[in-house]
Coordinates of C-alpha atoms in Angstrom, one line a residue:
X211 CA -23.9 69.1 66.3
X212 CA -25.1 67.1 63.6
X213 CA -26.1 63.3 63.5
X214 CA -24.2 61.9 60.9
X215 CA -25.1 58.4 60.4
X216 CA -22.5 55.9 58.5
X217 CA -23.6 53.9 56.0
X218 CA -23.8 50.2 56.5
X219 CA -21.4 47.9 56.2
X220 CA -21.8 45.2 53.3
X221 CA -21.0 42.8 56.3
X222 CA -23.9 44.1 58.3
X223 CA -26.3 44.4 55.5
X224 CA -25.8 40.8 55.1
X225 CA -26.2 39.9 58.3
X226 CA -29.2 42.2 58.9
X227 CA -30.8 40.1 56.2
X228 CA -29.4 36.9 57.7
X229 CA -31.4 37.5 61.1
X230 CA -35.0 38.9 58.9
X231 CA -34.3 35.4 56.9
X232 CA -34.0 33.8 60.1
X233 CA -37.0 35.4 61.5
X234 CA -39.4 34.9 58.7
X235 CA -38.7 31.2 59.3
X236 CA -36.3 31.0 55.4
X237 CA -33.4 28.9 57.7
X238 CA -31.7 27.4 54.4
X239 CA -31.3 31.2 52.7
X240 CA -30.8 32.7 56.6
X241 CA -27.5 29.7 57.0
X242 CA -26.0 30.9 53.5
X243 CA -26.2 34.5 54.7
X244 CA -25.4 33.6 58.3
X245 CA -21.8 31.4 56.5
X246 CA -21.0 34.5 53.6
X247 CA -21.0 36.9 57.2
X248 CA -18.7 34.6 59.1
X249 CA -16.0 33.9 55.8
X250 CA -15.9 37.9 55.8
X251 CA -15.8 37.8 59.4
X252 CA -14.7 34.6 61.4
X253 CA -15.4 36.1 64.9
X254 CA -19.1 37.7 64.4
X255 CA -20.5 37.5 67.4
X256 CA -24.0 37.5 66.3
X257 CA -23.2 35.7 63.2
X258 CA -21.9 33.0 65.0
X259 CA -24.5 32.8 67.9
X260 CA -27.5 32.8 65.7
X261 CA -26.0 30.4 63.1
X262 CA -25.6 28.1 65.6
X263 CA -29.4 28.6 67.3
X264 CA -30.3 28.1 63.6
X265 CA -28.6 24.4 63.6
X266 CA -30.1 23.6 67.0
X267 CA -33.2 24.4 65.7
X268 CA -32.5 22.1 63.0
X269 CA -31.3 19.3 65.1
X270 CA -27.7 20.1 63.8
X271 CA -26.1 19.7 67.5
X272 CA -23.1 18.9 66.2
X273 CA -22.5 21.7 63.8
X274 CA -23.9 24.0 66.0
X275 CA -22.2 23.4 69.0
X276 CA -18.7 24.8 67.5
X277 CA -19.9 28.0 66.8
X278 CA -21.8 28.8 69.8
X279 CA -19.0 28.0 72.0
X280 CA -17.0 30.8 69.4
X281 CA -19.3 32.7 70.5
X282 CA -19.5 32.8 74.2
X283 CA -15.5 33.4 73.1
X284 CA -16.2 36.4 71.3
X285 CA -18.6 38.0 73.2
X286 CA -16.7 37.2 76.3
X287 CA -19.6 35.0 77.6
X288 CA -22.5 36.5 77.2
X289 CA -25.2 35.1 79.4
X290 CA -27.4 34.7 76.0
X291 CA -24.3 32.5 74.4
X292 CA -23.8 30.7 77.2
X293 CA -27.9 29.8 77.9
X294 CA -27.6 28.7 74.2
X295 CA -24.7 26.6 74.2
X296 CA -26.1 25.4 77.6
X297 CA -29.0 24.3 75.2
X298 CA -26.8 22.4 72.4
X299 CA -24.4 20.5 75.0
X300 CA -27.8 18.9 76.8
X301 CA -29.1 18.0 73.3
X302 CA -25.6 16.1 72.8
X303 CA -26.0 14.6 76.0
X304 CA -23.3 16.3 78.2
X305 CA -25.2 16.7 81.2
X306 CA -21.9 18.3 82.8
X307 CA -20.7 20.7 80.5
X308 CA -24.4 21.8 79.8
X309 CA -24.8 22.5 83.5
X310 CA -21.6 24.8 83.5
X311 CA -22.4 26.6 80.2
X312 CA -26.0 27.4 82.1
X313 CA -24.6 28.3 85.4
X314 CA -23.0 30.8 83.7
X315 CA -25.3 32.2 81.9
X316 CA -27.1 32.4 85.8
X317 CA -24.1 34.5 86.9

């Protein structure tokens, strides 16, 4: 049997560059490529997740917090998505939701 390999995806190409953007520290270029993967694809899961670390980072709690909670959606609540929405709701000073979203994440 022979390992056949498909080519990537313009969609993940993009957002394979989006996360090396991201992780040499280039957030402006890594939100552009992050946004051109989500109008292709509303529901990325990583798209949307990252994205929204990338505001937090920024101080951008209110952007952010949208698309992580699409996230914990879409990836039907992964304990990373929920620690990181956890994250964005105590910087917005919702003590109680940011204690669910991290209990959660716990379970």
């Amino acid at each position: 049997m022979r390992n056949e390999h498909k080519p990537a995806s313009a969609s993940q190409r993009l957002f394979a560059d989006a996360v090396s953007s991201l992780q040499s520290g280039k957030l402006s270029e890594a939100e552009q490529a992050f946004r051109k993967v989500l109008k292709k694809q509303p529901d990325h899961p990583g798209a949307l997740n990252l994205l929204g670390v990338l505001l937090t980072r920024q101080g951008r709690f209110d952007e952010a917090e949208p698309h992580i909670r699409r996230a914990t959606v879409v990836t039907a609540g992964s304990d990373a998505t929920f620690y990181n929405h956890g994250l964005v709701l105590k910087s917005l000073d919702r003590p109680l939701e940011a204690l669910d979203a991290f209990s959660r994440a716990l379970a």
